[in-house]
Coordinates of C-alpha atoms and ligand atoms in Angstrom, one line a residue:
Chain V
X732 CA 115.0 117.3 50.2
X733 CA 115.9 113.6 49.3
X734 CA 117.9 114.6 46.2
X735 CA 118.9 112.5 43.1
X736 CA 119.7 109.0 43.4
X737 CA 121.4 107.2 40.2
X738 CA 121.3 103.3 39.9
X739 CA 124.2 101.9 37.8
X740 CA 127.5 103.4 38.1
X741 CA 129.0 103.1 34.6
X742 CA 129.9 105.5 31.7
X743 CA 126.5 107.0 31.8
X744 CA 126.0 107.2 35.6
X745 CA 129.5 109.0 35.9
X746 CA 128.7 111.5 33.0
X747 CA 125.4 112.1 34.5
X748 CA 126.7 113.0 38.2
X749 CA 129.9 114.7 36.7
X750 CA 127.4 117.3 34.8
X751 CA 124.8 117.9 37.5
X752 CA 127.9 119.2 39.4
X753 CA 129.2 120.8 36.4
X754 CA 126.1 122.8 36.3
X755 CA 126.4 123.9 40.1
X756 CA 123.5 121.6 41.2
X757 CA 124.4 121.4 45.1
X758 CA 121.5 118.8 46.0
X759 CA 122.2 115.5 47.5
X760 CA 123.4 113.2 44.8
X761 CA 123.9 109.3 45.3
X762 CA 125.2 107.1 42.6
X763 CA 124.8 103.0 43.2
X764 CA 126.8 100.6 41.4
X765 CA 126.6 96.7 41.5
X766 CA 130.3 96.3 40.6
X767 CA 133.0 96.8 43.3
X768 CA 134.9 99.3 41.3
X769 CA 134.2 103.2 40.7
X770 CA 133.0 103.9 37.3
X771 CA 135.3 102.9 34.4
X772 CA 135.5 102.7 30.8
X773 CA 134.7 99.5 29.1
X774 CA 136.2 99.9 25.5
X775 CA 139.9 99.0 26.6
X776 CA 138.2 95.6 28.0
X777 CA 138.1 94.1 24.5
X778 CA 141.5 96.3 23.3
X779 CA 144.3 97.3 25.2
X780 CA 143.4 96.3 28.8
X781 CA 142.9 92.4 27.4
X782 CA 146.1 92.6 25.7
X783 CA 147.9 93.4 28.9
X784 CA 149.2 96.8 27.8
X785 CA 146.8 99.0 30.1
X786 CA 146.9 98.9 34.0
X787 CA 143.7 98.6 35.7
X788 CA 143.9 102.1 37.2
X789 CA 143.6 103.8 33.8
X790 CA 140.2 102.4 33.2
X791 CA 138.6 104.7 36.0
X792 CA 136.9 107.4 34.4
X793 CA 137.5 109.5 37.5
X794 CA 139.9 109.4 40.2
X795 CA 138.4 108.0 43.4
X796 CA 138.7 111.4 45.3
X797 CA 136.7 113.0 42.7
X798 CA 133.3 111.7 44.2
X799 CA 134.0 112.8 47.8
X800 CA 135.3 116.4 46.4
X801 CA 132.1 116.6 44.5
X802 CA 130.0 115.8 47.3
X803 CA 128.8 112.7 45.1
X804 CA 127.9 109.6 47.5
X805 CA 129.3 106.8 45.4
X806 CA 128.3 103.3 46.9
X807 CA 129.9 100.7 44.9
X808 CA 129.0 97.0 45.3
X809 CA 125.4 98.0 45.9
X810 CA 122.5 96.3 43.9
X811 CA 119.2 98.0 45.1
X812 CA 116.4 95.3 45.4
X813 CA 113.5 97.5 44.1
X814 CA 112.2 100.6 43.3
X815 CA 109.2 101.6 45.5
X816 CA 107.4 104.3 43.2
X817 CA 104.6 105.0 45.5
X818 CA 106.9 105.8 48.4
X819 CA 109.5 107.3 46.1
X820 CA 112.4 105.2 47.5
X821 CA 115.0 102.7 46.5
X822 CA 115.1 99.4 48.6
X823 CA 118.5 98.0 49.4
X824 CA 118.0 95.3 51.9
X825 CA 116.3 96.9 55.0
X826 CA 117.4 100.4 53.7
X827 CA 114.7 103.0 52.4
X828 CA 116.7 105.3 50.3
X829 CA 114.3 108.2 49.3
X830 CA 114.6 110.2 46.1
X831 CA 113.0 113.2 44.5
X832 CA 114.2 112.1 41.0
X833 CA 115.7 108.7 40.3
X834 CA 117.7 107.6 37.1
X835 CA 118.4 104.4 35.8
X836 CA 121.9 103.9 33.9
X837 CA 122.1 100.3 34.5
X838 CA 123.7 99.4 30.9
X839 CA 123.2 96.1 29.7
X840 CA 124.2 92.2 30.0
X841 CA 125.8 90.0 27.3
X842 CA 123.8 87.2 26.3
X843 CA 125.3 83.8 27.3
X844 CA 125.2 80.7 25.5
X845 CA 122.6 78.6 26.7
X846 CA 123.4 75.8 29.3
X847 CA 121.7 73.3 27.2
X848 CA 124.5 73.5 24.4
X849 CA 127.4 73.6 27.0
X850 CA 127.2 77.3 27.9
X851 CA 127.9 76.5 31.4
X852 CA 131.1 74.8 30.8
X853 CA 134.5 75.9 32.5
X854 CA 136.2 78.0 29.9
X855 CA 133.3 79.9 28.2
X856 CA 133.3 83.5 28.6
X857 CA 131.5 86.8 27.9
X858 CA 133.2 90.2 28.0
X859 CA 131.4 93.3 29.8
X860 CA 133.2 93.8 32.9
X861 CA 136.8 94.2 34.7
X862 CA 136.1 90.9 36.4
X863 CA 135.4 89.0 32.8
X864 CA 138.8 90.2 31.4
X865 CA 140.5 89.5 34.6
X866 CA 139.1 85.9 34.5
X867 CA 140.0 85.4 30.6
X868 CA 143.1 87.1 30.2
X869 CA 145.6 84.9 32.5
X870 CA 144.0 82.0 30.2
X871 CA 145.0 83.6 26.9
X872 CA 148.3 81.9 26.6
X873 CA 150.2 81.3 23.3
X874 CA 149.3 78.5 21.4
X875 CA 145.8 78.3 23.3
X876 CA 142.7 77.4 20.9
X877 CA 140.0 80.2 21.2
X878 CA 136.6 79.8 19.7
X879 CA 134.7 83.4 19.3
X880 CA 131.2 83.0 18.8
X881 CA 129.8 85.7 17.0
X882 CA 131.4 88.5 14.8
X883 CA 130.2 91.8 16.1
X884 CA 132.8 94.4 17.2
X885 CA 133.5 92.7 20.7
X886 CA 134.2 89.3 19.1
X887 CA 136.3 90.7 16.3
X888 CA 138.4 92.8 19.0
X889 CA 139.0 90.1 21.1
X890 CA 140.1 87.9 18.2
X891 CA 142.5 90.7 17.2
X892 CA 143.8 90.7 20.8
X893 CA 144.1 87.0 20.9
X894 CA 146.1 86.9 17.8
X895 CA 148.3 89.4 19.0
X896 CA 148.8 87.2 22.1
X897 CA 149.7 84.1 19.8
X898 CA 146.4 82.2 20.3
X899 CA 144.8 80.1 17.6
X900 CA 141.5 81.8 16.8
X901 CA 138.6 80.3 15.1
X902 CA 135.6 82.8 14.8
X903 CA 132.1 81.8 13.7
X904 CA 129.3 84.0 12.8
X905 CA 126.2 82.7 12.1
X906 CA 124.6 85.4 10.0
X907 CA 125.9 85.2 6.3
X908 CA 128.5 87.8 7.0
X909 CA 130.3 89.3 10.0
X910 CA 128.9 93.0 11.2
X911 CA 125.9 92.2 9.3
X912 CA 123.7 93.9 12.1
X913 CA 125.7 97.0 11.9
X914 CA 127.7 97.5 8.6
X915 CA 127.3 97.3 4.9
X916 CA 128.7 94.3 3.2
X917 CA 131.9 96.5 2.0
X918 CA 133.0 97.1 5.4
X919 CA 132.2 93.5 6.4
X920 CA 134.6 92.5 3.6
X921 CA 137.4 94.9 4.5
X922 CA 137.3 93.3 8.2
X923 CA 137.1 89.9 6.9
X924 CA 139.9 90.1 4.8
X925 CA 141.9 91.9 7.6
X926 CA 141.4 89.0 10.1
X927 CA 142.0 86.2 7.7
X928 CA 145.3 88.2 6.7
X929 CA 146.3 87.9 10.4
X930 CA 145.5 84.2 10.5
X931 CA 142.0 83.9 12.2
X932 CA 139.8 81.0 10.8
X933 CA 136.7 82.9 10.2
X934 CA 133.6 81.1 9.2
X935 CA 130.5 83.1 8.0
X936 CA 126.9 81.5 7.9
X937 CA 128.2 78.9 10.5
X938 CA 126.5 78.7 13.9
X939 CA 127.2 76.9 17.1
X940 CA 125.4 73.6 17.4
X941 CA 126.9 72.7 20.8
X942 CA 129.9 73.0 22.9
X943 CA 131.8 69.8 23.8
X944 CA 133.4 68.7 26.7
X945 CA 132.6 67.5 30.4
X946 CA 133.7 70.0 33.0
X947 CA 135.8 72.0 30.8
X948 CA 135.1 73.1 27.1
X949 CA 137.4 71.2 24.5
X950 CA 135.5 72.0 21.5
X951 CA 132.6 72.8 19.4
X952 CA 130.2 71.2 17.0
X953 CA 129.1 73.6 14.4
X954 CA 125.9 74.1 12.4
X955 CA 127.6 72.6 9.2
X956 CA 128.3 69.5 11.1
X957 CA 132.2 70.2 11.7
X958 CA 134.1 70.4 14.6
X959 CA 136.7 72.4 16.0
X960 CA 138.8 72.0 19.2
X961 CA 138.9 74.9 21.7
X962 CA 140.5 75.4 25.1
X963 CA 138.6 78.7 25.6
X964 CA 135.2 80.1 24.1
X965 CA 134.2 83.7 24.0
X966 CA 130.5 84.6 23.2
X967 CA 130.1 87.8 21.6
X968 CA 126.4 87.3 20.5
X969 CA 125.1 90.8 21.9
X970 CA 123.6 92.2 25.0
X971 CA 120.2 92.5 26.6
X972 CA 119.5 95.8 28.5
X973 CA 119.3 95.6 32.1
X974 CA 115.5 96.4 32.9
X975 CA 114.8 94.2 35.9
X976 CA 114.4 96.8 38.2
X977 CA 112.3 99.1 35.7
X978 CA 110.3 96.1 34.9
X979 CA 109.3 94.9 38.5
X980 CA 108.5 98.6 39.1
X981 CA 105.9 98.6 36.4
X982 CA 107.9 101.1 34.3
X983 CA 107.1 100.8 30.2
X984 CA 109.6 98.8 28.4
X985 CA 110.1 98.6 24.7
X986 CA 113.7 97.2 23.6
X987 CA 115.2 98.6 27.0
X988 CA 113.4 101.1 29.5
X989 CA 111.4 103.3 27.4
X990 CA 111.7 107.1 27.8
X991 CA 110.4 110.0 26.0
X992 CA 112.5 112.8 24.1
X993 CA 113.6 114.2 27.3
X994 CA 114.9 110.9 28.8
X995 CA 111.8 110.6 31.1
X996 CA 110.1 107.1 31.9
X997 CA 106.5 106.7 32.2
X998 CA 106.9 108.1 35.9
X999 CA 107.6 111.5 36.0
X1000 CA 110.4 111.0 38.7
X1001 CA 112.4 108.3 36.8
X1002 CA 114.6 108.9 34.0
X1003 CA 116.9 106.4 32.2
X1004 CA 119.9 106.9 29.8
X1005 CA 122.8 104.9 28.0
X1006 CA 122.6 101.2 27.1
X1007 CA 119.5 100.6 28.9
X1008 CA 117.1 103.0 27.5
X1009 CA 115.5 103.4 24.2
X1010 CA 114.2 106.7 23.1
X1011 CA 112.3 108.4 20.1
X1012 CA 114.5 109.6 17.4
X1013 CA 113.8 110.2 13.7
X1014 CA 110.2 108.7 13.7
X1015 CA 111.4 105.5 15.2
X1016 CA 112.4 104.2 18.6
X1017 CA 116.2 103.3 19.1
X1018 CA 118.5 101.9 21.8
X1019 CA 122.3 102.7 21.1
X1020 CA 125.1 100.9 22.8
X1021 CA 128.0 103.2 22.7
X1022 CA 130.2 105.7 24.7
X1023 CA 129.0 108.8 22.7
X1024 CA 125.2 107.9 23.7
X1025 CA 126.2 106.9 27.1
X1026 CA 127.8 110.4 27.7
X1027 CA 125.5 112.5 25.7
X1028 CA 122.3 111.2 26.7
X1029 CA 123.1 111.3 30.5
X1030 CA 124.2 114.8 30.2
X1031 CA 121.0 115.7 28.4
X1032 CA 119.0 113.8 31.0
X1033 CA 121.1 115.9 33.8
X1034 CA 120.0 119.4 32.1
X1035 CA 116.5 117.9 32.3
X1036 CA 116.7 117.0 35.7
X1037 CA 117.3 120.7 36.6
X1038 CA 114.5 121.9 34.6
X1039 CA 115.4 122.2 31.0
X1040 CA 113.3 120.7 28.3
X1041 CA 116.1 119.6 26.1
X1042 CA 115.4 116.7 23.9
X1043 CA 118.0 114.2 23.2
X1044 CA 119.1 114.5 19.5
X1045 CA 122.3 112.5 19.2
X1046 CA 125.0 112.7 16.6
X1047 CA 126.1 109.1 17.1
X1048 CA 129.7 108.2 16.6
X1049 CA 131.6 105.0 17.6
X1050 CA 135.0 103.4 17.3
X1051 CA 136.7 100.0 16.9
X1052 CA 140.4 98.9 17.1
X1053 CA 141.3 95.7 15.5
X1054 CA 145.2 95.0 14.8
X1055 CA 146.4 98.2 13.2
X1056 CA 143.2 99.2 11.9
X1057 CA 140.9 102.0 13.4
X1058 CA 137.4 102.1 12.6
X1059 CA 135.6 105.3 13.2
X1060 CA 131.8 105.6 12.6
X1061 CA 129.6 108.6 12.5
X1062 CA 125.9 108.5 12.2
X1063 CA 123.4 105.6 11.8
X1064 CA 123.0 103.4 8.7
X1065 CA 119.6 102.3 9.3
X1066 CA 117.7 102.5 6.2
X1067 CA 120.6 102.9 3.7
X1068 CA 120.1 102.5 0.1
X1069 CA 123.4 102.9 -1.3
X1070 CA 127.2 102.8 -0.3
X1071 CA 130.1 105.2 -1.7
X1072 CA 133.5 103.7 -1.3
X1073 CA 136.1 106.7 -1.1
X1074 CA 140.1 105.7 -0.9
X1075 CA 141.8 107.8 1.5
X1076 CA 144.9 110.0 1.2
X1077 CA 147.2 107.5 3.2
X1078 CA 148.0 103.8 2.0
X1079 CA 145.4 101.4 3.2
X1080 CA 142.9 104.3 4.3
X1081 CA 139.3 103.8 3.0
X1082 CA 135.7 105.0 3.8
X1083 CA 132.4 103.7 3.2
X1084 CA 129.6 106.6 3.0
X1085 CA 126.0 105.6 3.6
X1086 CA 123.2 107.3 1.7
X1087 CA 119.4 107.1 2.1
X1088 CA 118.4 108.2 -1.1
X1089 CA 120.3 111.8 -1.8
X1090 CA 120.8 111.9 2.0
X1091 CA 124.2 111.3 3.7
X1092 CA 123.2 109.4 6.8
X1093 CA 126.5 107.7 8.2
X1094 CA 130.3 106.7 7.2
X1095 CA 132.6 104.1 8.4
X1096 CA 136.1 105.3 8.1
X1097 CA 139.0 102.4 8.1
X1098 CA 142.3 104.4 9.1
X1099 CA 141.0 107.5 7.6
X1100 CA 140.4 110.2 10.2
X1101 CA 140.4 112.8 7.9
X1102 CA 137.4 111.4 6.2
X1103 CA 135.7 110.7 9.7
X1104 CA 135.8 114.1 10.8
X1105 CA 134.9 115.8 7.7
X1106 CA 131.8 113.1 7.6
X1107 CA 131.0 114.2 11.2
X1108 CA 130.9 117.8 10.1
X1109 CA 128.5 117.1 7.0
X1110 CA 126.4 114.9 9.1
X1111 CA 126.1 117.7 11.9
X1112 CA 125.0 120.0 9.3
X1113 CA 123.0 117.5 7.3
X1114 CA 124.7 118.3 4.4
X1115 CA 124.9 115.6 1.5
X1116 CA 127.7 115.7 -0.9
X1117 CA 127.0 114.7 -4.6
X1118 CA 128.0 110.8 -4.3
X1119 CA 129.9 111.1 -7.6
X1120 CA 132.0 114.0 -6.2
X1121 CA 132.6 112.0 -3.1
X1122 CA 133.9 108.8 -4.8
X1123 CA 136.5 110.6 -6.8
X1124 CA 139.6 110.4 -5.1
X1125 CA 140.9 113.8 -6.4
X1126 CA 137.7 115.8 -4.8
X1127 CA 139.3 117.6 -1.9
X1128 CA 137.3 116.9 1.2
X1129 CA 138.1 120.2 2.8
X1130 CA 136.3 122.0 0.0
X1131 CA 133.2 119.5 0.3
X1132 CA 133.1 120.4 4.0
X1133 CA 133.4 124.2 3.3
X1134 CA 130.6 124.0 0.5
Chain D
X252 CA 156.9 114.2 39.0
X253 CA 156.9 116.2 36.2
X254 CA 155.5 119.7 36.2
X255 CA 152.5 120.8 33.6
X256 CA 150.5 123.7 33.4
X257 CA 147.1 123.7 32.1
X258 CA 145.3 127.0 31.0
X259 CA 141.6 126.7 30.7
X260 CA 140.0 128.7 28.1
X261 CA 138.8 131.5 30.8
X262 CA 142.4 131.8 31.9
X263 CA 142.1 129.6 35.1
X264 CA 145.5 128.2 35.5
X265 CA 146.3 124.5 36.7
X266 CA 150.1 124.0 37.8
X267 CA 150.3 120.4 38.3
X268 CA 152.9 118.0 39.3
X269 CA 152.2 114.8 37.5
X270 CA 153.4 111.2 37.6
X271 CA 155.3 110.1 34.6
X272 CA 153.6 107.2 32.5
X273 CA 150.1 108.9 32.3
X274 CA 149.2 111.0 29.3
X275 CA 148.8 114.9 29.4
X276 CA 144.9 113.9 28.9
X277 CA 144.7 112.0 32.1
X278 CA 146.9 114.4 34.1
X279 CA 144.3 117.3 33.4
X280 CA 141.0 115.3 33.3
X281 CA 142.1 113.7 36.8
X282 CA 142.7 116.9 38.3
X283 CA 139.6 118.8 37.1
X284 CA 141.0 120.8 34.3
X285 CA 137.6 122.0 32.3
X286 CA 137.8 121.4 28.7
X287 CA 139.7 118.0 28.4
X288 CA 136.6 116.1 27.9
X289 CA 138.6 113.2 26.5
X290 CA 135.2 111.0 25.5
X291 CA 136.9 108.3 23.9
X292 CA 139.2 107.9 26.7
X293 CA 142.5 108.2 25.0
X294 CA 141.9 106.1 22.1
X295 CA 142.7 108.8 19.5
X296 CA 139.1 108.6 18.0
X297 CA 137.3 111.7 19.2
X298 CA 139.5 114.8 19.2
X299 CA 137.8 116.1 22.7
X300 CA 141.0 116.1 24.3
X301 CA 142.5 118.8 21.8
X302 CA 144.9 121.6 23.5
X303 CA 147.3 124.3 22.3
X304 CA 150.9 123.8 23.2
X305 CA 152.7 126.8 24.2
X306 CA 155.0 127.9 21.2
X307 CA 158.5 127.3 22.8
X308 CA 157.1 123.6 23.5
X309 CA 156.1 122.8 19.9
X310 CA 159.4 121.3 18.7
X311 CA 160.2 119.6 21.9
X312 CA 157.5 117.3 22.0
X313 CA 157.5 113.8 20.3
X314 CA 156.3 114.0 16.7
X315 CA 152.6 113.1 15.7
X316 CA 151.9 109.8 14.4
X317 CA 149.9 110.0 11.1
X318 CA 146.5 109.1 13.1
X319 CA 146.8 112.3 15.4
X320 CA 147.9 114.5 12.6
X321 CA 145.0 113.7 10.2
X322 CA 142.3 114.0 13.6
X323 CA 143.7 117.1 14.1
X324 CA 143.7 118.5 10.6
X325 CA 139.9 118.6 10.9
X326 CA 139.3 119.2 14.4
X327 CA 137.5 122.4 15.2
X328 CA 139.7 125.2 16.2
X329 CA 142.7 123.3 15.1
X330 CA 145.9 125.2 14.6
X331 CA 148.6 123.4 12.5
X332 CA 151.2 125.2 14.3
X333 CA 150.5 124.3 18.0
X334 CA 147.6 121.8 18.1
X335 CA 147.9 118.3 19.8
X336 CA 145.6 115.6 21.3
X337 CA 146.8 115.3 24.6
X338 CA 145.9 111.5 24.8
X339 CA 148.8 111.0 22.6
X340 CA 151.4 112.7 24.7
X341 CA 152.9 110.6 27.3
X342 CA 154.3 112.5 30.5
X343 CA 157.9 111.9 30.6
X344 CA 160.8 113.8 32.4
X345 CA 161.3 115.5 29.0
X346 CA 158.0 117.3 29.5
X347 CA 158.8 119.1 32.6
X348 CA 157.6 122.5 32.4
X349 CA 155.3 121.9 29.5
X350 CA 152.3 124.7 29.1
X351 CA 149.1 123.7 27.3
X352 CA 146.1 125.9 26.6
X353 CA 142.5 124.1 26.4
X354 CA 140.3 125.6 23.4
X355 CA 137.3 127.3 23.9
X356 CA 135.2 124.4 22.8
X357 CA 135.8 120.6 21.9
X358 CA 133.5 118.6 19.6
Ligands
FAD1410 C1 134.1 95.0 25.8 C2 133.4 96.2 25.3 C3 133.9 97.1 24.4 C4 133.4 98.3 23.9 N1 134.1 99.2 22.9 C5 133.3 100.2 22.7 C6 134.0 101.2 21.7 O1 135.3 100.8 21.2 N2 133.5 102.3 21.3 C7 132.2 102.9 22.1 O2 131.8 103.7 21.6 N3 131.5 101.8 22.7 C8 132.2 100.5 23.3 N4 131.6 99.9 24.0 C9 130.1 100.2 24.6 C10 130.2 101.2 25.7 O3 131.1 100.8 26.6 C11 128.9 101.1 26.4 O4 128.0 101.4 25.4 C12 128.8 101.9 27.6 O5 129.7 101.6 28.5 C13 127.3 102.1 28.2 O6 127.3 103.2 29.3 P1 126.1 102.6 30.4 O7 126.4 103.5 31.6 O8 124.9 102.9 29.6 O9 126.4 101.1 30.9 P2 127.7 100.4 31.6 O10 128.9 101.3 31.5 O11 127.8 99.0 31.6 O12 127.3 100.8 33.2 C14 126.0 100.3 33.8 C15 126.7 100.0 35.3 O13 125.4 99.5 36.2 C16 125.5 98.7 36.9 N5 124.1 98.0 37.3 C17 123.4 97.4 36.5 N6 122.3 96.9 37.2 C18 122.4 97.4 38.5 C19 121.5 97.6 39.5 N7 120.4 97.1 39.3 N8 121.9 98.0 40.7 C20 123.4 98.8 40.5 N9 124.1 98.6 39.4 C21 123.6 98.1 38.3 C22 126.4 97.6 36.0 O14 127.2 96.6 37.1 C23 127.4 98.6 35.4 O15 128.6 98.8 36.0 C24 132.3 98.8 24.6 C25 131.5 97.6 25.6 C26 132.1 96.7 25.7 C27 131.7 95.8 26.9
FES1411 S1 140.7 111.4 24.3 FE1 139.8 111.0 22.5 S2 140.9 111.6 21.0 FE2 142.3 112.2 22.7

């Protein structure tokens, strides 16, 4: 028996092998990862780890001994060359590693600024792995000028860390507002005000024309013709799913590796989970980029590898830390028609509740864990409180959830 | 080293000697205590590191900050008298002898 091989030793890959062993599967299990590290958590990379407040050892999802103890062959620094579907094996140099079942948990890669506009200059960074932070962090010295390109979560979190470290920060967003792809204007407003209050020069509707400098970046010309000086540039302009192996093997792609409800690709022996995979959900096909999705989808695939027929039906949640604000999100707001704002019980706490018609589909909670926890419960039960009741500060949230 | 005892829901007990500086969540997770799920990795964002603290320890722990308090307010199975988020509990010498129980379910 050849066993299960997992390619991609990140959040999803780790959750998958751990779940298989927790389910008492005792067959051969191999986890292959391109990075030199055992699986680690990425969220701190744009938060406490970048800030220098968290040592590297605490990023690892499991202690190194875990893998050997559980009979999991972890091979770091290992990037296979190809999947041979006919021979049912993974090619690593001259080696042929056979599999009964193969799982792709290859994650995603940040988009880079094109070389044509200076993306290849020294001092230009993206943020995905430990190596990226280890290169960037030593250069984040007080007084240095940082240009963040892109007002998504990673760009905003990095801007907050940089302000905390005493850098001068300019953040540009080509879309009319930050977080446009993921949040309502109300939530964008909250974070715009937060960053400006912390001294970020935040410019929306402003794209990057080109980076300036010879060898090392010295600044940028923006789409409105203005110029900013910069010692460092961080591109937070989204990611592309890592599909190269799947594509070369002829597996169907659709905004990532396309899988069915069970997590299976077009090949019955090959599965995928996490950032790299798109799956059918509520009449559409989605690809999510979150810890929740990496863990839950990987665990679902683990049960299905062992013969269950469990469709993956996520309860999405996400968080982001910026300055002293914790944003917690539950649900997916795609297709919302209305946003209800509710002030929280504590000073500065606030939540935005998304409705599609009469149906509650998501919420953003800013320093308001009570709203978040109640919202999660309501969403899990697909219960939609009357928006007017919700908006009234005197309404007791607990009573809403009990109803 | 600081001795902390974790009791899983089925009664399985782990008496561990842990290094200062980690959190109670990390100590449990890294030693395979079942039920310390810790999906958010200690960011006080998920509540899946929820534990019940032994009664004689409740008042000896550092107080909760508002974030932890509010998360626990609505966490499944939460008991205001003895619930804590183990990722918010730093292991120090003062915690030597601490006993925590893991709830039946984390969500
Ligand atoms: C800076 C940052 C901050 C984030 N903050 C949050 C947050 O606050 N909350 C949240 O919910 N989510 C956050 N996320 C997203 C979350 O970390 C990801 O969604 C999650 O890591 C996805 O897990 P994954 O296993 O699919 O991919 P990854 O964790 O990226 O793991 C994929 C692994 O596969 C490896 N790999 C790729 N191709 C190959 C190959 N061909 N061969 C071998 N190995 C390969 C990669 O090197 C990588 O190690 C953040 C992400 C980043 C980058
Ligand atoms: S680990 Fe998520 S709240 Fe403690």
